[in-house]
């Protein structure tokens, strides 16, 4: 997961940099649902569609589906090129499942303040109407909390310009992990790609990895599934077939046309590409779960430091956590040196020459196995093709010999 998200985060940061430099307008949006503790996570599996995740998907399709008249009008009015969307979910006792989309919207040009407000209102209205049509609760569109960050517009939808007004000069830095010394504040790469590493918040909500760690600890403590395990299993079932990251086709074409560098490997290629990896350290399971996996932020910090600074950085980081190098965290295993051509190890020197009888037995056994496999394949072929004429094995041109009577 960490390797996949690292590639996605890098891709969206590079894309945002290139689009901002080319003069396109960028906007970071969030689409949320009103939710309560009793509401199920749900699923979008065929024939079982229900719950929050189904409303979230159907709401997006109804508001911004490419085949809808509403989407065509939005695209025409505001010059929308496309979007990149990411799925995020958290859980908390008392508040239940919190599912929402993060999206980077791209327009043909940077919008002025007035047009930006109209753009935000149009997207918000489309989202609210589509969610209700999909069977969800009425989206929050007003707020009377004094000093709230939503400015009275509610918490169902949010849209922030990323390269407008005073931020225009710093647009190319908005996606560099929020480097405040350069004016960056968006952290868009982590926002769109790093949601699975989300840590706990003040109200006790947990991200997927935190929920999994808590469920594992509960199962270990109780010896049987408890409420956290049930919630984790509900989420694991419901997230199946959910497209966690999606980039619209028009935006993808634009990024390619601008020549913006992107890592185009599939998830399988990213996770299977272990060639050239170097072991940095060995962390025993008890240390991993007690001091890293269950401590918010440490897992991601370890990955970042390992990628950037290697062994020296990892050693300094784990020692800052109070762990002892060589006791709690061990040195990586020594690399194995391949044997020179012609060299034999102890196992190879101890082999026995196969006898002639053993060789004949193995050859006969292999031939018998191949014969049975061929007969089974032929039988299956006849079963699947009943109308195909059967080719007789007995030649009808030769006269049949009468069987000898039994003695």
CSV table of C-alpha atoms in Angstrom, one decimal, residues 26-392:
chain,number,residue,atom,x,y,z
A,26,UNK,CA,-6.6,24.3,-9.9
A,27,UNK,CA,-9.2,23.8,-7.1
A,28,UNK,CA,-9.2,21.3,-4.2
A,29,UNK,CA,-12.7,20.0,-3.4
A,30,UNK,CA,-14.3,17.8,-0.7
A,31,UNK,CA,-17.7,16.1,-1.0
A,32,UNK,CA,-19.1,14.6,2.2
A,33,UNK,CA,-22.3,12.9,3.4
A,34,UNK,CA,-24.4,13.5,6.5
A,35,UNK,CA,-24.0,10.4,8.6
A,36,UNK,CA,-25.0,8.8,11.9
A,37,UNK,CA,-23.6,6.0,14.0
A,38,UNK,CA,-26.4,3.6,13.0
A,39,UNK,CA,-25.8,3.9,9.3
A,40,UNK,CA,-23.9,1.0,7.6
A,41,UNK,CA,-20.8,1.3,5.5
A,42,UNK,CA,-22.7,-0.6,2.8
A,43,UNK,CA,-21.4,-1.9,-0.5
A,44,UNK,CA,-21.6,-1.3,-4.3
A,45,UNK,CA,-21.5,-5.0,-5.2
A,46,UNK,CA,-23.9,-6.1,-7.9
A,47,UNK,CA,-27.3,-7.0,-6.5
A,48,UNK,CA,-26.3,-5.8,-3.0
A,49,UNK,CA,-26.0,-2.0,-3.4
A,50,UNK,CA,-26.8,-0.2,-0.2
A,51,UNK,CA,-25.4,2.0,2.6
A,52,UNK,CA,-23.2,5.1,2.7
A,53,UNK,CA,-20.7,4.0,0.0
A,54,UNK,CA,-23.5,3.4,-2.5
A,55,UNK,CA,-24.9,6.9,-1.8
A,56,UNK,CA,-21.4,8.4,-2.2
A,57,UNK,CA,-20.9,6.7,-5.6
A,58,UNK,CA,-24.4,7.3,-6.9
A,59,UNK,CA,-24.3,10.9,-5.7
A,60,UNK,CA,-21.0,11.6,-7.6
A,61,UNK,CA,-22.4,10.0,-10.8
A,62,UNK,CA,-25.6,12.0,-10.6
A,63,UNK,CA,-23.8,15.3,-10.0
A,64,UNK,CA,-20.8,15.0,-12.3
A,65,UNK,CA,-21.5,12.0,-14.5
A,66,UNK,CA,-20.1,12.6,-18.0
A,67,UNK,CA,-23.4,11.5,-19.6
A,68,UNK,CA,-25.6,13.9,-17.7
A,69,UNK,CA,-26.9,17.3,-18.9
A,70,UNK,CA,-25.8,18.9,-15.6
A,71,UNK,CA,-22.2,17.9,-16.2
A,72,UNK,CA,-22.2,19.3,-19.7
A,73,UNK,CA,-23.5,22.6,-18.4
A,74,UNK,CA,-20.9,22.8,-15.6
A,75,UNK,CA,-18.1,22.0,-18.1
A,76,UNK,CA,-19.4,24.7,-20.5
A,77,UNK,CA,-20.0,27.4,-17.9
A,78,UNK,CA,-16.7,27.1,-16.1
A,79,UNK,CA,-14.3,25.6,-18.6
A,80,UNK,CA,-13.8,22.4,-16.7
A,81,UNK,CA,-11.0,20.2,-18.2
A,82,UNK,CA,-11.4,17.3,-15.8
A,83,UNK,CA,-10.7,16.1,-12.3
A,84,UNK,CA,-8.7,13.7,-10.2
A,85,UNK,CA,-10.6,12.0,-7.4
A,86,UNK,CA,-9.7,10.1,-4.3
A,87,UNK,CA,-11.8,8.1,-1.8
A,88,UNK,CA,-11.4,8.4,1.9
A,89,UNK,CA,-13.1,6.8,4.9
A,90,UNK,CA,-12.8,7.0,8.7
A,91,UNK,CA,-14.7,5.5,11.6
A,92,UNK,CA,-15.5,6.8,15.1
A,93,UNK,CA,-17.7,5.6,17.9
A,94,UNK,CA,-20.6,8.0,18.3
A,95,UNK,CA,-20.2,9.4,14.7
A,96,UNK,CA,-20.0,6.1,12.7
A,97,UNK,CA,-18.6,5.9,9.2
A,98,UNK,CA,-17.4,9.1,7.6
A,99,UNK,CA,-17.1,8.6,3.8
A,100,UNK,CA,-16.1,11.4,1.4
A,101,UNK,CA,-14.4,12.3,-1.8
A,102,UNK,CA,-11.3,14.6,-2.3
A,103,UNK,CA,-11.0,16.0,-5.8
A,104,UNK,CA,-8.6,18.2,-7.7
A,105,UNK,CA,-10.7,20.2,-10.3
A,106,UNK,CA,-8.9,21.6,-13.3
A,107,UNK,CA,-10.3,24.5,-15.3
A,108,UNK,CA,-9.0,26.0,-18.5
A,109,UNK,CA,-7.9,29.2,-16.8
A,110,UNK,CA,-7.5,30.6,-13.3
A,111,UNK,CA,-10.9,31.9,-12.1
A,112,UNK,CA,-11.4,35.3,-10.5
A,113,UNK,CA,-12.9,35.6,-7.1
A,114,UNK,CA,-16.5,36.0,-8.3
A,115,UNK,CA,-16.3,33.2,-10.8
A,116,UNK,CA,-14.7,31.0,-8.2
A,117,UNK,CA,-17.6,31.5,-5.8
A,118,UNK,CA,-20.1,30.7,-8.6
A,119,UNK,CA,-18.1,27.6,-9.4
A,120,UNK,CA,-18.2,26.5,-5.8
A,121,UNK,CA,-21.9,27.1,-5.5
A,122,UNK,CA,-22.7,25.2,-8.8
A,123,UNK,CA,-20.7,22.1,-7.7
A,124,UNK,CA,-22.2,22.2,-4.2
A,125,UNK,CA,-25.8,22.5,-5.5
A,126,UNK,CA,-25.3,19.6,-8.0
A,127,UNK,CA,-23.8,17.5,-5.2
A,128,UNK,CA,-26.6,18.2,-2.7
A,129,UNK,CA,-29.4,17.4,-5.3
A,130,UNK,CA,-27.7,14.2,-6.5
A,131,UNK,CA,-27.2,12.9,-3.0
A,132,UNK,CA,-30.8,13.3,-2.1
A,133,UNK,CA,-31.8,11.6,-5.4
A,134,UNK,CA,-29.5,8.7,-4.5
A,135,UNK,CA,-31.3,8.2,-1.2
A,136,UNK,CA,-29.0,10.0,1.2
A,137,UNK,CA,-29.8,12.5,3.9
A,138,UNK,CA,-30.0,16.2,3.0
A,139,UNK,CA,-26.5,17.6,2.6
A,140,UNK,CA,-25.3,20.3,5.0
A,141,UNK,CA,-25.5,23.6,3.1
A,142,UNK,CA,-25.7,26.1,5.9
A,143,UNK,CA,-24.0,26.6,9.2
A,144,UNK,CA,-24.7,29.0,12.1
A,145,UNK,CA,-21.6,28.2,14.2
A,146,UNK,CA,-19.7,31.4,15.0
A,147,UNK,CA,-16.3,31.6,13.3
A,148,UNK,CA,-16.7,28.3,11.5
A,149,UNK,CA,-14.2,27.7,8.6
A,150,UNK,CA,-17.1,27.0,6.3
A,151,UNK,CA,-18.2,30.6,6.4
A,152,UNK,CA,-21.8,29.6,6.8
A,153,UNK,CA,-21.9,27.5,3.6
A,154,UNK,CA,-22.2,24.2,5.5
A,155,UNK,CA,-20.0,21.1,5.5
A,156,UNK,CA,-21.4,19.0,2.7
A,157,UNK,CA,-19.1,20.5,0.1
A,158,UNK,CA,-15.9,22.6,0.1
A,159,UNK,CA,-13.8,24.0,-2.7
A,160,UNK,CA,-10.5,25.9,-2.3
A,161,UNK,CA,-8.7,27.7,-5.1
A,162,UNK,CA,-5.1,26.6,-5.3
A,163,UNK,CA,-3.6,29.3,-7.5
A,164,UNK,CA,-5.8,32.4,-7.1
A,165,UNK,CA,-5.2,35.7,-5.4
A,166,UNK,CA,-2.1,36.1,-3.3
A,167,UNK,CA,-1.3,32.4,-3.8
A,168,UNK,CA,-0.8,32.9,-7.5
A,169,UNK,CA,2.9,33.6,-7.1
A,170,UNK,CA,3.5,30.5,-5.1
A,171,UNK,CA,1.3,28.1,-7.2
A,172,UNK,CA,4.2,25.9,-8.2
A,173,UNK,CA,5.0,25.3,-4.5
A,174,UNK,CA,1.5,24.4,-3.4
A,175,UNK,CA,2.1,20.7,-4.0
A,176,UNK,CA,5.5,20.2,-2.4
A,177,UNK,CA,4.4,18.7,0.8
A,178,UNK,CA,3.3,22.0,2.1
A,179,UNK,CA,6.7,23.6,2.4
A,180,UNK,CA,5.7,26.8,4.3
A,181,UNK,CA,9.1,28.4,3.6
A,182,UNK,CA,8.1,28.5,0.0
A,183,UNK,CA,4.5,29.5,0.5
A,184,UNK,CA,3.0,26.0,0.0
A,185,UNK,CA,-0.1,25.0,2.0
A,186,UNK,CA,-2.1,22.5,0.0
A,187,UNK,CA,-0.2,19.2,0.5
A,188,UNK,CA,-2.3,18.0,-2.5
A,189,UNK,CA,-0.2,14.9,-3.1
A,190,UNK,CA,-0.8,13.6,0.4
A,191,UNK,CA,-4.3,14.9,0.4
A,192,UNK,CA,-5.3,12.9,-2.7
A,193,UNK,CA,-3.0,9.8,-2.3
A,194,UNK,CA,-2.2,9.4,1.4
A,195,UNK,CA,-5.6,9.0,2.9
A,196,UNK,CA,-5.0,5.4,4.0
A,197,UNK,CA,-2.3,6.7,6.4
A,198,UNK,CA,-4.7,9.1,8.1
A,199,UNK,CA,-4.1,9.2,11.8
A,200,UNK,CA,-6.6,9.6,14.6
A,201,UNK,CA,-8.3,13.0,15.2
A,202,UNK,CA,-9.6,14.8,18.2
A,203,UNK,CA,-13.0,13.2,18.0
A,204,UNK,CA,-11.6,9.7,18.0
A,205,UNK,CA,-12.1,8.8,14.3
A,206,UNK,CA,-9.8,6.1,12.9
A,207,UNK,CA,-8.4,5.6,9.5
A,208,UNK,CA,-8.4,2.1,7.9
A,209,UNK,CA,-5.0,1.1,9.1
A,210,UNK,CA,-5.7,2.4,12.6
A,211,UNK,CA,-9.0,0.5,12.6
A,212,UNK,CA,-7.2,-2.7,11.5
A,213,UNK,CA,-4.5,-2.3,14.2
A,214,UNK,CA,-7.1,-1.7,16.8
A,215,UNK,CA,-9.1,-4.8,15.6
A,216,UNK,CA,-6.0,-7.0,15.7
A,217,UNK,CA,-5.2,-5.8,19.2
A,218,UNK,CA,-8.8,-6.5,20.3
A,219,UNK,CA,-8.8,-10.0,18.8
A,220,UNK,CA,-5.5,-10.8,20.6
A,221,UNK,CA,-6.8,-9.4,23.9
A,222,UNK,CA,-10.3,-11.1,23.8
A,223,UNK,CA,-9.4,-14.2,21.9
A,224,UNK,CA,-12.6,-13.8,19.8
A,225,UNK,CA,-14.0,-11.1,17.5
A,226,UNK,CA,-15.3,-8.0,19.2
A,227,UNK,CA,-17.0,-4.8,18.0
A,228,UNK,CA,-13.8,-3.4,16.4
A,229,UNK,CA,-13.2,-6.6,14.5
A,230,UNK,CA,-16.9,-6.5,13.3
A,231,UNK,CA,-16.4,-2.9,12.1
A,232,UNK,CA,-13.2,-3.7,10.3
A,233,UNK,CA,-14.8,-6.6,8.6
A,234,UNK,CA,-17.8,-4.4,7.6
A,235,UNK,CA,-15.3,-2.0,6.0
A,236,UNK,CA,-13.3,-4.7,4.3
A,237,UNK,CA,-16.5,-6.1,2.7
A,238,UNK,CA,-17.8,-2.7,1.8
A,239,UNK,CA,-14.7,-1.2,0.2
A,240,UNK,CA,-14.5,-4.0,-2.4
A,241,UNK,CA,-14.8,-2.7,-6.0
A,242,UNK,CA,-14.5,0.9,-4.8
A,243,UNK,CA,-12.2,2.9,-7.1
A,244,UNK,CA,-10.1,4.7,-4.6
A,245,UNK,CA,-8.3,6.9,-7.2
A,246,UNK,CA,-9.6,8.0,-10.5
A,247,UNK,CA,-8.5,10.6,-13.1
A,248,UNK,CA,-10.9,11.7,-15.8
A,249,UNK,CA,-9.9,10.9,-19.4
A,250,UNK,CA,-9.8,14.5,-20.6
A,251,UNK,CA,-7.4,15.4,-17.8
A,252,UNK,CA,-5.3,12.4,-18.5
A,253,UNK,CA,-5.0,13.4,-22.2
A,254,UNK,CA,-4.1,17.0,-21.2
A,255,UNK,CA,-1.3,15.8,-18.9
A,256,UNK,CA,0.1,13.6,-21.7
A,257,UNK,CA,-0.2,16.5,-24.2
A,258,UNK,CA,1.8,18.8,-21.9
A,259,UNK,CA,4.5,16.2,-21.5
A,260,UNK,CA,4.2,16.0,-17.7
A,261,UNK,CA,6.2,13.1,-16.4
A,262,UNK,CA,4.0,10.4,-14.8
A,263,UNK,CA,4.7,6.9,-13.5
A,264,UNK,CA,2.4,4.7,-15.6
A,265,UNK,CA,3.0,1.4,-13.9
A,266,UNK,CA,0.0,-0.7,-12.7
A,267,UNK,CA,-0.5,-1.6,-9.1
A,268,UNK,CA,0.7,-5.1,-9.8
A,269,UNK,CA,3.9,-3.8,-11.4
A,270,UNK,CA,4.6,-1.4,-8.5
A,271,UNK,CA,4.1,-4.0,-5.9
A,272,UNK,CA,5.9,-6.8,-7.8
A,273,UNK,CA,8.9,-4.7,-8.7
A,274,UNK,CA,11.3,-5.8,-6.0
A,275,UNK,CA,14.4,-5.7,-8.1
A,276,UNK,CA,17.1,-3.5,-6.7
A,277,UNK,CA,15.6,-3.2,-3.2
A,278,UNK,CA,18.1,-3.2,-0.4
A,279,UNK,CA,17.3,-4.4,3.2
A,280,UNK,CA,17.8,-1.6,5.7
A,281,UNK,CA,16.8,-3.1,9.0
A,282,UNK,CA,15.0,-6.0,10.7
A,283,UNK,CA,12.2,-5.0,13.1
A,284,UNK,CA,10.7,-7.8,15.2
A,285,UNK,CA,7.0,-8.1,15.2
A,286,UNK,CA,6.6,-7.2,18.9
A,287,UNK,CA,8.5,-4.0,18.4
A,288,UNK,CA,6.7,-3.2,15.2
A,289,UNK,CA,3.2,-3.4,16.7
A,290,UNK,CA,4.0,-2.0,20.1
A,291,UNK,CA,6.2,1.0,19.1
A,292,UNK,CA,5.4,1.7,15.4
A,293,UNK,CA,2.1,0.4,14.0
A,294,UNK,CA,0.0,1.6,16.9
A,295,UNK,CA,1.7,5.0,17.1
A,296,UNK,CA,0.0,7.5,14.8
A,297,UNK,CA,2.3,8.8,12.1
A,298,UNK,CA,5.3,6.6,12.8
A,299,UNK,CA,4.7,4.1,10.0
A,300,UNK,CA,4.6,6.9,7.4
A,301,UNK,CA,7.6,8.7,9.0
A,302,UNK,CA,9.6,5.4,8.8
A,303,UNK,CA,8.8,5.0,5.1
A,304,UNK,CA,9.7,8.5,4.2
A,305,UNK,CA,13.0,8.5,6.1
A,306,UNK,CA,14.0,5.1,4.6
A,307,UNK,CA,13.4,6.3,1.1
A,308,UNK,CA,15.2,9.7,1.6
A,309,UNK,CA,18.1,8.8,3.9
A,310,UNK,CA,18.5,5.0,4.0
A,311,UNK,CA,20.1,3.2,6.9
A,312,UNK,CA,21.6,6.2,8.8
A,313,UNK,CA,18.3,8.0,8.7
A,314,UNK,CA,16.3,5.0,9.9
A,315,UNK,CA,18.7,4.4,12.7
A,316,UNK,CA,18.5,8.0,13.9
A,317,UNK,CA,14.7,7.9,13.7
A,318,UNK,CA,14.1,4.7,15.7
A,319,UNK,CA,16.6,5.8,18.3
A,320,UNK,CA,14.6,9.1,18.7
A,321,UNK,CA,11.7,6.9,19.6
A,322,UNK,CA,13.7,5.4,22.5
A,323,UNK,CA,14.5,2.1,20.7
A,324,UNK,CA,17.9,0.5,21.0
A,325,UNK,CA,19.7,-0.3,17.7
A,326,UNK,CA,21.0,-3.8,17.8
A,327,UNK,CA,18.5,-4.9,20.5
A,328,UNK,CA,15.1,-3.6,19.5
A,329,UNK,CA,15.9,-3.0,15.8
A,330,UNK,CA,18.5,-5.2,14.2
A,331,UNK,CA,21.0,-4.7,11.4
A,332,UNK,CA,19.9,-6.0,7.9
A,333,UNK,CA,21.0,-9.5,7.0
A,334,UNK,CA,24.3,-9.8,5.1
A,335,UNK,CA,23.7,-10.2,1.4
A,336,UNK,CA,24.3,-13.7,0.0
A,337,UNK,CA,27.2,-14.0,-2.4
A,338,UNK,CA,26.3,-16.3,-5.4
A,339,UNK,CA,28.6,-19.3,-5.9
A,340,UNK,CA,31.1,-19.1,-8.7
A,341,UNK,CA,30.5,-21.2,-11.8
A,342,UNK,CA,31.6,-24.8,-11.1
A,343,UNK,CA,31.5,-24.5,-7.3
A,344,UNK,CA,29.4,-27.0,-5.3
A,345,UNK,CA,28.0,-26.5,-1.9
A,346,UNK,CA,27.7,-29.1,0.8
A,347,UNK,CA,24.2,-30.2,-0.3
A,348,UNK,CA,25.4,-30.6,-3.9
A,349,UNK,CA,28.5,-32.6,-2.8
A,350,UNK,CA,26.3,-35.1,-0.9
A,351,UNK,CA,24.0,-36.1,-3.7
A,352,UNK,CA,23.6,-39.8,-4.8
A,353,UNK,CA,23.6,-41.0,-8.4
A,354,UNK,CA,20.2,-42.3,-9.5
A,355,UNK,CA,20.2,-46.0,-10.3
A,356,UNK,CA,19.1,-47.3,-13.7
A,357,UNK,CA,16.1,-49.0,-12.2
A,358,UNK,CA,15.0,-45.8,-10.4
A,359,UNK,CA,15.4,-43.9,-13.7
A,360,UNK,CA,13.2,-46.4,-15.6
A,361,UNK,CA,10.5,-46.4,-12.8
A,362,UNK,CA,10.3,-42.6,-12.9
A,363,UNK,CA,10.1,-42.5,-16.7
A,364,UNK,CA,7.3,-45.0,-16.7
A,365,UNK,CA,5.5,-43.2,-14.0
A,366,UNK,CA,5.8,-39.9,-15.9
A,367,UNK,CA,4.5,-41.5,-19.1
A,368,UNK,CA,1.5,-43.0,-17.3
A,369,UNK,CA,0.7,-39.6,-15.7
A,370,UNK,CA,0.9,-37.9,-19.1
A,371,UNK,CA,-1.4,-40.6,-20.6
A,372,UNK,CA,-4.1,-40.1,-18.0
A,373,UNK,CA,-3.9,-36.3,-18.4
A,374,UNK,CA,-4.4,-36.7,-22.2
A,375,UNK,CA,-7.3,-39.0,-21.7
A,376,UNK,CA,-9.0,-36.6,-19.3
A,377,UNK,CA,-8.4,-33.7,-21.7
A,378,UNK,CA,-10.0,-35.7,-24.5
A,379,UNK,CA,-13.0,-36.6,-22.4
A,380,UNK,CA,-13.5,-33.0,-21.4
A,381,UNK,CA,-13.3,-31.9,-25.0
A,382,UNK,CA,-16.0,-34.4,-26.0
A,383,UNK,CA,-18.2,-33.2,-23.2
A,384,UNK,CA,-17.9,-29.6,-24.2
A,385,UNK,CA,-18.4,-30.3,-27.9
A,386,UNK,CA,-21.1,-33.0,-28.1
A,387,UNK,CA,-21.9,-32.3,-31.7
A,388,UNK,CA,-18.4,-32.9,-32.9
A,389,UNK,CA,-18.1,-36.2,-34.7
A,390,UNK,CA,-16.1,-38.9,-32.9
A,391,UNK,CA,-13.1,-40.2,-34.8
A,392,UNK,CA,-13.0,-44.0,-34.6
